[in-house]
Coordinates of C-alpha atoms and ligand atoms in Angstrom, one line a residue:
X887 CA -1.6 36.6 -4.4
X888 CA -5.3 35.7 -4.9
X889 CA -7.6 36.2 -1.9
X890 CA -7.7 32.9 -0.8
X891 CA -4.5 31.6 -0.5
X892 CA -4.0 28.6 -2.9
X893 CA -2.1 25.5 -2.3
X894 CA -0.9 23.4 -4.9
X895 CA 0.1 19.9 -4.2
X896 CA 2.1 17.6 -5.7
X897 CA 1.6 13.5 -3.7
X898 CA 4.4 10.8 -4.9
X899 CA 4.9 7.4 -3.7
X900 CA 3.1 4.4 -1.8
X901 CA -0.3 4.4 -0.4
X902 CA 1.2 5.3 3.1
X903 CA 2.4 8.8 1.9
X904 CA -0.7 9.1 0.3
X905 CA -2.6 8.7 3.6
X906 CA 0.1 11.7 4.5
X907 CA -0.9 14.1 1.8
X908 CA -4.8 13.5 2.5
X909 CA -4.3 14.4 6.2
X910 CA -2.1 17.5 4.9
X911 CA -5.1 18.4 2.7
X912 CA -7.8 18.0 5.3
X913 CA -5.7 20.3 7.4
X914 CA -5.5 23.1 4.6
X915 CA -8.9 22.8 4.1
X916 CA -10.0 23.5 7.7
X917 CA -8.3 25.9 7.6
X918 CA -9.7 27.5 5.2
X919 CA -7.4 27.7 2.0
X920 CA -7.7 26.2 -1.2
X921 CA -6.5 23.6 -3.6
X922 CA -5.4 24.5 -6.8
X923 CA -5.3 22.1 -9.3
X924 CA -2.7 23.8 -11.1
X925 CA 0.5 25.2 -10.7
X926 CA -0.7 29.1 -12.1
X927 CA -3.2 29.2 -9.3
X928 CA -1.0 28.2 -6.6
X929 CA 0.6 30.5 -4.2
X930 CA 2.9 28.2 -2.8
X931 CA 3.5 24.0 -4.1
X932 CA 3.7 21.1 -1.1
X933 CA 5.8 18.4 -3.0
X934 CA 5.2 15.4 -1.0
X935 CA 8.2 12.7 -2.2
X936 CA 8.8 9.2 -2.3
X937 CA 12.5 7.8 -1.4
X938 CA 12.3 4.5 -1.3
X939 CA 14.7 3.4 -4.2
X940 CA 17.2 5.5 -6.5
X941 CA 14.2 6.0 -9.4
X942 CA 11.6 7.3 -6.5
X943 CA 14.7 9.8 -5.7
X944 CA 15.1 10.5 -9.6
X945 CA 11.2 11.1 -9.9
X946 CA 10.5 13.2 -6.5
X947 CA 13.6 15.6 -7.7
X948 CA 12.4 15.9 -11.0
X949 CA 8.9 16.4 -9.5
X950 CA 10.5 19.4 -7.3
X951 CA 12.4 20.7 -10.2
X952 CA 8.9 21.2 -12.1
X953 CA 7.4 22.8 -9.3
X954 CA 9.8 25.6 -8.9
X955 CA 10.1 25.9 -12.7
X956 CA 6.0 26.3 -12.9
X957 CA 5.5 27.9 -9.9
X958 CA 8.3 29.1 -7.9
X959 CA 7.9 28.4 -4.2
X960 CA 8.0 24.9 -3.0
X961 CA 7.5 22.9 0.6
X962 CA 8.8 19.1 0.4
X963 CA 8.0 16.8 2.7
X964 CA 7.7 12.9 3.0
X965 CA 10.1 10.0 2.9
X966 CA 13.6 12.0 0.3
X967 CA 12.9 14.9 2.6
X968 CA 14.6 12.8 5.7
X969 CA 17.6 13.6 3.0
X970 CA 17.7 16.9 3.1
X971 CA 21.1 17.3 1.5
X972 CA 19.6 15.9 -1.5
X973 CA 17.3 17.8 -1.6
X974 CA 18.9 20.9 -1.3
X975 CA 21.8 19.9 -3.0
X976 CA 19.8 19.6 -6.1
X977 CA 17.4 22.1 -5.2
X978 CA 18.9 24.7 -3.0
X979 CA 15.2 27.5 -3.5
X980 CA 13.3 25.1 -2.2
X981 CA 12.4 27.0 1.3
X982 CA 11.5 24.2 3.2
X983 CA 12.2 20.4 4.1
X984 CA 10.4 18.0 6.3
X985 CA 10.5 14.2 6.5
X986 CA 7.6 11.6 6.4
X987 CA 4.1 11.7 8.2
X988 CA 4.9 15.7 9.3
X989 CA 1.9 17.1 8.8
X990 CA 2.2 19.3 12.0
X991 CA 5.5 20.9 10.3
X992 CA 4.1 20.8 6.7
X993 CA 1.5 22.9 8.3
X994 CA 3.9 25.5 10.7
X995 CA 6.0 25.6 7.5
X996 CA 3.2 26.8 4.9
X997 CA 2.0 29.1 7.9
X998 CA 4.9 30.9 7.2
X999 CA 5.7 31.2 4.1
X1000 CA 2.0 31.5 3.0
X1001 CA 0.2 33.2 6.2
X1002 CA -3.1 31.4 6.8
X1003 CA -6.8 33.2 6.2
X1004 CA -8.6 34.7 9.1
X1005 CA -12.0 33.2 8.5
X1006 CA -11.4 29.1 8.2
X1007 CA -14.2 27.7 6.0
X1008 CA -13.8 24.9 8.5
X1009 CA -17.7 23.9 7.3
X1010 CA -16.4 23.3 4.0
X1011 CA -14.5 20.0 5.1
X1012 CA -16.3 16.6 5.3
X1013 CA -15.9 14.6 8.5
X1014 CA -14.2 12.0 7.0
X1015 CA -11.2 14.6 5.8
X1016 CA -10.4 14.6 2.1
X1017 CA -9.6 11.9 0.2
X1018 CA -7.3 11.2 -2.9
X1019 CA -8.6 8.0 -3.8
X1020 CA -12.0 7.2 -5.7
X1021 CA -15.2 7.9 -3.1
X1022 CA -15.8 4.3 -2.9
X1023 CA -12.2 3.1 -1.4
X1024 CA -9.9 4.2 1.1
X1025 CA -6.4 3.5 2.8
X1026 CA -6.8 3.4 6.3
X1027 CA -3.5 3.5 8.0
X1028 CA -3.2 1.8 11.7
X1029 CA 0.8 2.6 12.2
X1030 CA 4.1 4.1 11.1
X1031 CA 7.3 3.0 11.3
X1032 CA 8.8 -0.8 11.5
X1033 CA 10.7 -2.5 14.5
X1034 CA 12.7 -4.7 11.5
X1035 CA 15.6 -4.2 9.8
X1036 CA 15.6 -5.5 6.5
X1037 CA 19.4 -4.7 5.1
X1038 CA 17.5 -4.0 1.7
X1039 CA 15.4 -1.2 3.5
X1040 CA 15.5 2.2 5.1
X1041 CA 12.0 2.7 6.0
X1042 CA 12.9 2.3 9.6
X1043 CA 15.7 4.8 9.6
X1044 CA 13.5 7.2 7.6
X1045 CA 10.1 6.1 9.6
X1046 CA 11.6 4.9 13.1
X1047 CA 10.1 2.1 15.0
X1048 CA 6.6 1.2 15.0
X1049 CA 4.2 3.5 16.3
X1050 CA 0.4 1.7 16.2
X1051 CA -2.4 4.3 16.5
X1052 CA -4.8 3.4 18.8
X1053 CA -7.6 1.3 18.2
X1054 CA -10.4 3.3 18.7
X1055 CA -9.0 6.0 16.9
X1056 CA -8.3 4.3 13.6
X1057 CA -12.3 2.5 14.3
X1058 CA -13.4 5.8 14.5
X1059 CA -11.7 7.1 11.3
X1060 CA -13.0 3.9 9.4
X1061 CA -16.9 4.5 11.0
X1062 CA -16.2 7.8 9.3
X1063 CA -15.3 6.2 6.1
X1064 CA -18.1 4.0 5.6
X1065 CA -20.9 6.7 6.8
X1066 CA -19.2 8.8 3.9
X1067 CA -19.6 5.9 1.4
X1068 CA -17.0 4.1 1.1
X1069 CA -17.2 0.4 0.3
X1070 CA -13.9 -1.2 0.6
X1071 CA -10.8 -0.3 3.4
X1072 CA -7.8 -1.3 2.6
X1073 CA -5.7 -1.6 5.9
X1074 CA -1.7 -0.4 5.6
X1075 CA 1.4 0.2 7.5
X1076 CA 4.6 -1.0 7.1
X1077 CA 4.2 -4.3 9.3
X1078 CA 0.6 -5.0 9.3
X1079 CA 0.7 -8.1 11.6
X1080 CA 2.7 -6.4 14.1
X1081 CA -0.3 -3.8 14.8
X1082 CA -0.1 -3.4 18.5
X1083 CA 3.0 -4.9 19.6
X1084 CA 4.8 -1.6 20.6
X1085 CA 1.5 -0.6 23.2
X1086 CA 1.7 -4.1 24.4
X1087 CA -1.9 -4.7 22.9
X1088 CA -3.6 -2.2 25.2
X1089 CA -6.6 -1.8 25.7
X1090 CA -8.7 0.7 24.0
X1091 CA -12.9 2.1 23.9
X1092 CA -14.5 1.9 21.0
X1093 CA -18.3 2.6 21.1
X1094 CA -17.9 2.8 25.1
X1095 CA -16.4 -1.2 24.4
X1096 CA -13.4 -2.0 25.7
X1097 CA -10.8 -3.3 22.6
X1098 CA -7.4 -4.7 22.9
X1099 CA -5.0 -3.1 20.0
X1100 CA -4.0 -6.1 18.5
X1101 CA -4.5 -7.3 14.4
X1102 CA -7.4 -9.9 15.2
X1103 CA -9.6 -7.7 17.1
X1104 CA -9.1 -4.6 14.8
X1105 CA -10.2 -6.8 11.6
X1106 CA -13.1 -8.6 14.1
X1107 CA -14.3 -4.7 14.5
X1108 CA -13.8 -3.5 10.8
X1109 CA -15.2 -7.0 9.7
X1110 CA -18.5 -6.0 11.2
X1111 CA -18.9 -2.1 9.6
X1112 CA -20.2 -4.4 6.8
X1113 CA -17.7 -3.3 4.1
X1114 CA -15.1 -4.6 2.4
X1115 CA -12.0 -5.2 4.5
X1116 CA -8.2 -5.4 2.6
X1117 CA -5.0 -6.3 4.4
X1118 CA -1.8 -5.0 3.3
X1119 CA 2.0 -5.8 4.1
X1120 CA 1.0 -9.0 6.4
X1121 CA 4.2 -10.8 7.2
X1122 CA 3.2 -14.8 7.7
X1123 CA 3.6 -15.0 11.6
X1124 CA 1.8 -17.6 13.4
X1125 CA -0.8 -15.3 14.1
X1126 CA -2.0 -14.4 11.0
X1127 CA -3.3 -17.9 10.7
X1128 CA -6.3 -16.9 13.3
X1129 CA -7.1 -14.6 10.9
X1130 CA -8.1 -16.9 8.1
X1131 CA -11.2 -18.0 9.7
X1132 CA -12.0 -14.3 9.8
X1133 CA -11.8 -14.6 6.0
X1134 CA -13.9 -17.8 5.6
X1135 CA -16.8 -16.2 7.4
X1136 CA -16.8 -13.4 4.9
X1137 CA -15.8 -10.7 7.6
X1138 CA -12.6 -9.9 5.4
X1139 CA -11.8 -9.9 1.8
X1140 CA -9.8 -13.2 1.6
X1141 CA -7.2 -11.6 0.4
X1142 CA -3.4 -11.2 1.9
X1143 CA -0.3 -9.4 0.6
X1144 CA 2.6 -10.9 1.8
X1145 CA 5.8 -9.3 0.7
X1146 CA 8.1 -12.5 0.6
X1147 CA 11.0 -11.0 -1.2
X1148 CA 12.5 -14.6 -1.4
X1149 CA 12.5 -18.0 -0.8
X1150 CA 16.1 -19.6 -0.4
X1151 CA 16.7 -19.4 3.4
X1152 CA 20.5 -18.1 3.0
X1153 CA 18.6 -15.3 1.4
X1154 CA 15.8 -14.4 3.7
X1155 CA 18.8 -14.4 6.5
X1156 CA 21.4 -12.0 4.8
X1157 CA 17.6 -9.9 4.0
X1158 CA 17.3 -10.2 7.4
X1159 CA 13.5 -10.7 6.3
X1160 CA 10.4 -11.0 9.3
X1161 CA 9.6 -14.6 10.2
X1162 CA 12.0 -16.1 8.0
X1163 CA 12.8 -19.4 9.6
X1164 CA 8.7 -20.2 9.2
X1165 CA 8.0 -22.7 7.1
X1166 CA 5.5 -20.8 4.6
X1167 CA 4.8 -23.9 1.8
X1168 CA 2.9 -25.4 5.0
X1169 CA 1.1 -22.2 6.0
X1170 CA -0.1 -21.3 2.8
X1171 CA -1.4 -25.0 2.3
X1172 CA -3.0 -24.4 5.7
X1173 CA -4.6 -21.3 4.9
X1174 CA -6.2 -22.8 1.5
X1175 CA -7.7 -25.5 3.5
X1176 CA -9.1 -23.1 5.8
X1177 CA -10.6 -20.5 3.1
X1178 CA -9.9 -21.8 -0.2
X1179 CA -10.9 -18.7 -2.0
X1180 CA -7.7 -16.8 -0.6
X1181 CA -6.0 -15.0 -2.9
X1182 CA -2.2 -14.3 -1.9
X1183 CA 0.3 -11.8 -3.8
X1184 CA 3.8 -11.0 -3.4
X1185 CA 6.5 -9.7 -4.2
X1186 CA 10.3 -10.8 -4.6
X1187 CA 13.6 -9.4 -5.4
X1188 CA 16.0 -10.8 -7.7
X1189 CA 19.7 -10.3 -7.8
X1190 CA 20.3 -9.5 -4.0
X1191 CA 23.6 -9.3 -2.6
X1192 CA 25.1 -13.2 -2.9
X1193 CA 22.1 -14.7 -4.8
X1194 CA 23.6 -17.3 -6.3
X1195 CA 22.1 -19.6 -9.4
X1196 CA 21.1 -22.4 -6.4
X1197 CA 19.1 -19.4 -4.7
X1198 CA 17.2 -18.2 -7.9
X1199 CA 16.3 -21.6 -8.5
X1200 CA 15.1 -22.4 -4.9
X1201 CA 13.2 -19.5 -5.8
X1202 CA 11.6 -20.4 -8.7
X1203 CA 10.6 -23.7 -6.9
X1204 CA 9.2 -21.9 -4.6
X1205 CA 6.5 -20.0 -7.1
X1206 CA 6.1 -23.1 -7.9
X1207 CA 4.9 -25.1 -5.0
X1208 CA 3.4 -22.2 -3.5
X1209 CA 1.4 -21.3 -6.9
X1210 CA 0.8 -17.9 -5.6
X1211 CA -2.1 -15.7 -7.0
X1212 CA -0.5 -12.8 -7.9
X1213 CA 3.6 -11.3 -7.8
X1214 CA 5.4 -8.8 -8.6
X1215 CA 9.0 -8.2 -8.8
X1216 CA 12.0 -6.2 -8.8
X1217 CA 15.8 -6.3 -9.7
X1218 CA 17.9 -5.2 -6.7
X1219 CA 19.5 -1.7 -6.6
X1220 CA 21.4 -0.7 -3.6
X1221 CA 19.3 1.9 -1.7
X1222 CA 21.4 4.9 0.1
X1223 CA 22.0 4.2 3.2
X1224 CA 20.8 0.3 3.2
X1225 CA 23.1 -2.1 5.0
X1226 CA 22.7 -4.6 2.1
X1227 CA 25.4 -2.0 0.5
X1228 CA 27.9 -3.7 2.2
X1229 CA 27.4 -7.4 1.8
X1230 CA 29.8 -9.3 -0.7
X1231 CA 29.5 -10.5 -3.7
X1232 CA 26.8 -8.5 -5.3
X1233 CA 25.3 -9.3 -8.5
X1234 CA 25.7 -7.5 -11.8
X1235 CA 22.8 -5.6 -12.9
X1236 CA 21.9 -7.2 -15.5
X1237 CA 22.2 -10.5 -14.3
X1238 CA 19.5 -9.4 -11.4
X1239 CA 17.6 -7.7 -14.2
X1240 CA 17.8 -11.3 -16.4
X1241 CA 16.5 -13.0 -13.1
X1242 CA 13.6 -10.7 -12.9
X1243 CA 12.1 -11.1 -16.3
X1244 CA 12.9 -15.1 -15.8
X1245 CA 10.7 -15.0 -12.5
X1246 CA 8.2 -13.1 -14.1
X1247 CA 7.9 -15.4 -17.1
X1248 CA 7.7 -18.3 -14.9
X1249 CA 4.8 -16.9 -12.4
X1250 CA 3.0 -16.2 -16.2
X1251 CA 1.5 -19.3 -16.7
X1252 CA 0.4 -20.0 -12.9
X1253 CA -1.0 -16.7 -12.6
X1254 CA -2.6 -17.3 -15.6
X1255 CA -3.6 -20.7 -14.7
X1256 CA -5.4 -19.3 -11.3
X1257 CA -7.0 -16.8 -12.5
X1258 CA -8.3 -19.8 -15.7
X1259 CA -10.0 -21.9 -12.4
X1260 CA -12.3 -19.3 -11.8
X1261 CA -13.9 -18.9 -15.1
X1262 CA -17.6 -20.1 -15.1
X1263 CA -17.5 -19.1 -11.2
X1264 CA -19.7 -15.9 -9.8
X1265 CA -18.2 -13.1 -7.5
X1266 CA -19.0 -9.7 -6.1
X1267 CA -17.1 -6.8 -7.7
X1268 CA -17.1 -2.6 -7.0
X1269 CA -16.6 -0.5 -10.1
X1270 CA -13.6 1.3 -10.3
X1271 CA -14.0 2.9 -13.4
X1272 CA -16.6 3.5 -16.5
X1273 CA -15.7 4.4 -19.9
X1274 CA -17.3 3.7 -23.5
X1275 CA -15.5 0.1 -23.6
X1276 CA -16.7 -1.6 -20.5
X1277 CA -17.0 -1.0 -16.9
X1278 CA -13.6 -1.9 -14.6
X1279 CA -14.2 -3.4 -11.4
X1280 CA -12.2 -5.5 -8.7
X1281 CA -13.4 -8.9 -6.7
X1282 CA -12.3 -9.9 -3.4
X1283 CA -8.6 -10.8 -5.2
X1284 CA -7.2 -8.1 -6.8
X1285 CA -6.4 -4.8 -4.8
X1286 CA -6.6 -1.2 -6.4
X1287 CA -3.6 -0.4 -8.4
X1288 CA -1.4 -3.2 -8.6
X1289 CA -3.6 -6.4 -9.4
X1290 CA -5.4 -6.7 -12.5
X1291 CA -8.9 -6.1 -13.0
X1292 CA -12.6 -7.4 -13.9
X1293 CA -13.4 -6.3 -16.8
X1294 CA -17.5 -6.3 -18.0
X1295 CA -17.6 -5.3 -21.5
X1296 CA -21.3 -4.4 -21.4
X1297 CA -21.4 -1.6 -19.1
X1298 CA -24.4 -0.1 -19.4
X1299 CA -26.1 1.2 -16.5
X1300 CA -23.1 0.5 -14.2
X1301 CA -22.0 3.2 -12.3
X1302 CA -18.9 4.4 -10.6
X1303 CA -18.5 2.8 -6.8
X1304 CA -21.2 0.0 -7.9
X1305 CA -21.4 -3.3 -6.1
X1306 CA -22.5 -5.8 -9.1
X1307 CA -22.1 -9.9 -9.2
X1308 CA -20.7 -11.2 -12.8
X1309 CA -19.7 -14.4 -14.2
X1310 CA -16.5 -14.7 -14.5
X1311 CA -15.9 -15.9 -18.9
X1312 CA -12.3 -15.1 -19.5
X1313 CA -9.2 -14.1 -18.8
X1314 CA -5.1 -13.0 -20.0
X1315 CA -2.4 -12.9 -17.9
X1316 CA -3.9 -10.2 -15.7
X1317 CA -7.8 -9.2 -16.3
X1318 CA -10.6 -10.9 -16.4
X1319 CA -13.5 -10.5 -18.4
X1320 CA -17.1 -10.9 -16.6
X1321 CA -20.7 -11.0 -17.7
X1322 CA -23.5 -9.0 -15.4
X1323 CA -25.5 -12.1 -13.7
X1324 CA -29.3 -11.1 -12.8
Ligands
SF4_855 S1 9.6 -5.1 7.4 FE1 11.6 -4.8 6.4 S2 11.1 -4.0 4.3 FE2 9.3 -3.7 5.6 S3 9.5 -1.7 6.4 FE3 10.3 -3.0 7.9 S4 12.5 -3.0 7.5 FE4 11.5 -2.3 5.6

């Protein structure tokens, strides 16, 4: 064993489990071992996992196989680790198991089976606890869990029932954030609009102010750290409309991600989807009027249980009236343990695959077409990345990782993190190509 004992780490999945792995990191680091980059270095491997569908599950038992091949002894934790059996089953050296957002048994676990040093470094950590994403952007997660029950889903058995973190605790962790340097926050959870709802909107101190825990008052208090602010997993309840104003007035990135899975109501009811019965076409046309500039993604699944031709197409008409900025989707696949497993009349594969690609194709041209109106136009982007072909950056409508990008062929001078205004002079499908203005 080297002197400092040496934790590897291996972090799958969604940006919620990597808001777990950076809190499991911060905690090693306090305490005072180290991160190894490599499996040879490691004394021990933390295999964080991703369950959500059967090709996560392939991927995080592949991931664990590698560890114990490379390195021998393995932790796993997150959301395949609520399966044990699984992973034991495939995996039986693996000498520990814990479920999702564990950190305090991560932590009792690596204790031991890899004792921890006497003299914590705890100095060496940075207030704002370390970080897996880029300096300049970071998920800030306000609660676990999800009081719905989506038949498709088993983040709720796997997560339980919402939890919100109080409000001046997740303030204080984004002051943190921005005093380290970070431009943009990009707000998760599984339900972002419920935020609250399970403390009753209690009231909480931030800054010696009293704050009620509720969506609109947390954005009103990020909105004025005077950084970007992103929300995530926003379900269309009445009450996000009081947020769009919010948006107008520049306090957050108009921007929403609405996971809308469908369209047809039969659908949304055998989903047993969040504010289903609303009529969206009318909300989204009210939220344009209100802040034109919003840019809206989604995502859909095709081929679930009973989705018959009618559905798809009420679907498809959907896209079309709603002329969304951005969507992504997937075929259904029955998940372990879902409910959806045992409605009738499911739909073939490749039928659901055919579906997919047929959706996709058909959002081509009006993603396309949105992202055509804003050539000519002038935005704000931050710089994600540099290389020797141009510098790649995000506006206010695309989202690290699963949007596409601003791309400004000329890149010199721009650094890494940089807040730039460009022109917007092209785009494809997905990019778009920008000019430096000034
Ligand atoms: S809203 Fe539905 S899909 Fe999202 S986490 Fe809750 S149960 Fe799962």
């Amino acid at each position: 064993m080297s002197q400092t004992p040496s934790v590897g780490f291996v972090s799958l999945g969604c940006p919620k489990a990597t808001v777990d792995s950076e809190r499991i990191l911060t905690r090693l680091r306090a305490e005072g071992y180290a991160i190894s980059a490599d499996y040879e270095g490691a004394d021990l491997v933390v295999v964080n996992t991703c369950g959500f569908i059967d090709a996560a599950v392939e991927e995080s038992l592949d991931a664990i196989g590698e560890a114990l091949a490379e390195n021998g002894r393995v932790i796993v934790t997150g959301c395949l680790g609520v399966r044990d059996d699984v992973v034991l089953g495939a995996h039986p050296q693996v000498l520990d198991v814990t479920g999702p957002h564990a950190t305090e048994q991560v932590m009792q676990s690596i204790h031991r089976h890899l004792p921890k040093p006497h003299d914590p470094f705890v100095d060496l950590v940075p207030p704002q606890g370390i970080r897996l994403t880029p300096e300049h952007y970071a998920y800030l997660k306000i609660s676990e869990g999800c009081n719905h029950r989506c038949s498709f889903c088993i983040i709720p058995s796997m997560r339980g029932d919402l939890v919100s973190r109080p409000i001046g605790e997740v303030l204080r962790e984004a002051e943190k954030l921005v005093e380290a340097g970070v431009r943009e926050v990009l707000v998760i959870s599984q339900d972002t609009s419920a935020y609250g709802v399970d403390l009753k909107y209690r009231t909480g101190f931030w800054g010696g102010r009293p704050i009620k825990t509720r969506l609109h008052e947390l954005c009103e208090a990020l909105g004025s750290m005077g950084v970007w602010v992103r929300l995530h997993y926003v379900y269309p309840y009445p009450s996000v409309d009081a947020l769009i104003p919010l948006m107008a007035e520049g306090k957050l990135l108009p921007y929403l991600d609405v996971p809308f899975q469908h369209a047809s109501p039969r659908i949304l009811k055998a989903m047993k989807r969040p504010a289903s019965s609303e009529n969206v076409l009318e909300r989204i046309r009210r939220w344009r009027q209100i802040c034109p500039e919003i840019a809206i993604r989604s995502t859909f699944i095709t081929g679930f249980p009973g989705e018959t031709d009618e559905d798809f197409e009420a679907l498809l008409s959907f896209l079309e009236q709603a002329r969304l900025d951005r969507v992504g989707a997937f075929a259904y696949s029955p998940v372990e343990g879902a409910s959806a497993n045992q409605l009738p009349d499911p739909v073939p594969a490749e039928l659901a695959e055919e579906r997919r690609q047929r959706l996709l194709e058909f959002q081509e041209d009006i993603s396309t077409q949105r992202l055509e109106a804003r050539i000519g136009r002038r935005c704000m982007v931050v710089i994600d990345e540099v290389d020797e072909d141009g510098a790649y950056g995000r506006s206010a409508g695309e989202a690290p990782e699963i949007d596409g990008m601003v791309i400004v062929p000329d890149a010199a001078g721009i650094e890494v993190g940089q807040m730039l205004e460009v022109r917007i002079t092209d785009c494809d499908v997905h990019d778009l190509y920008a000019e430096r203005v000034g």
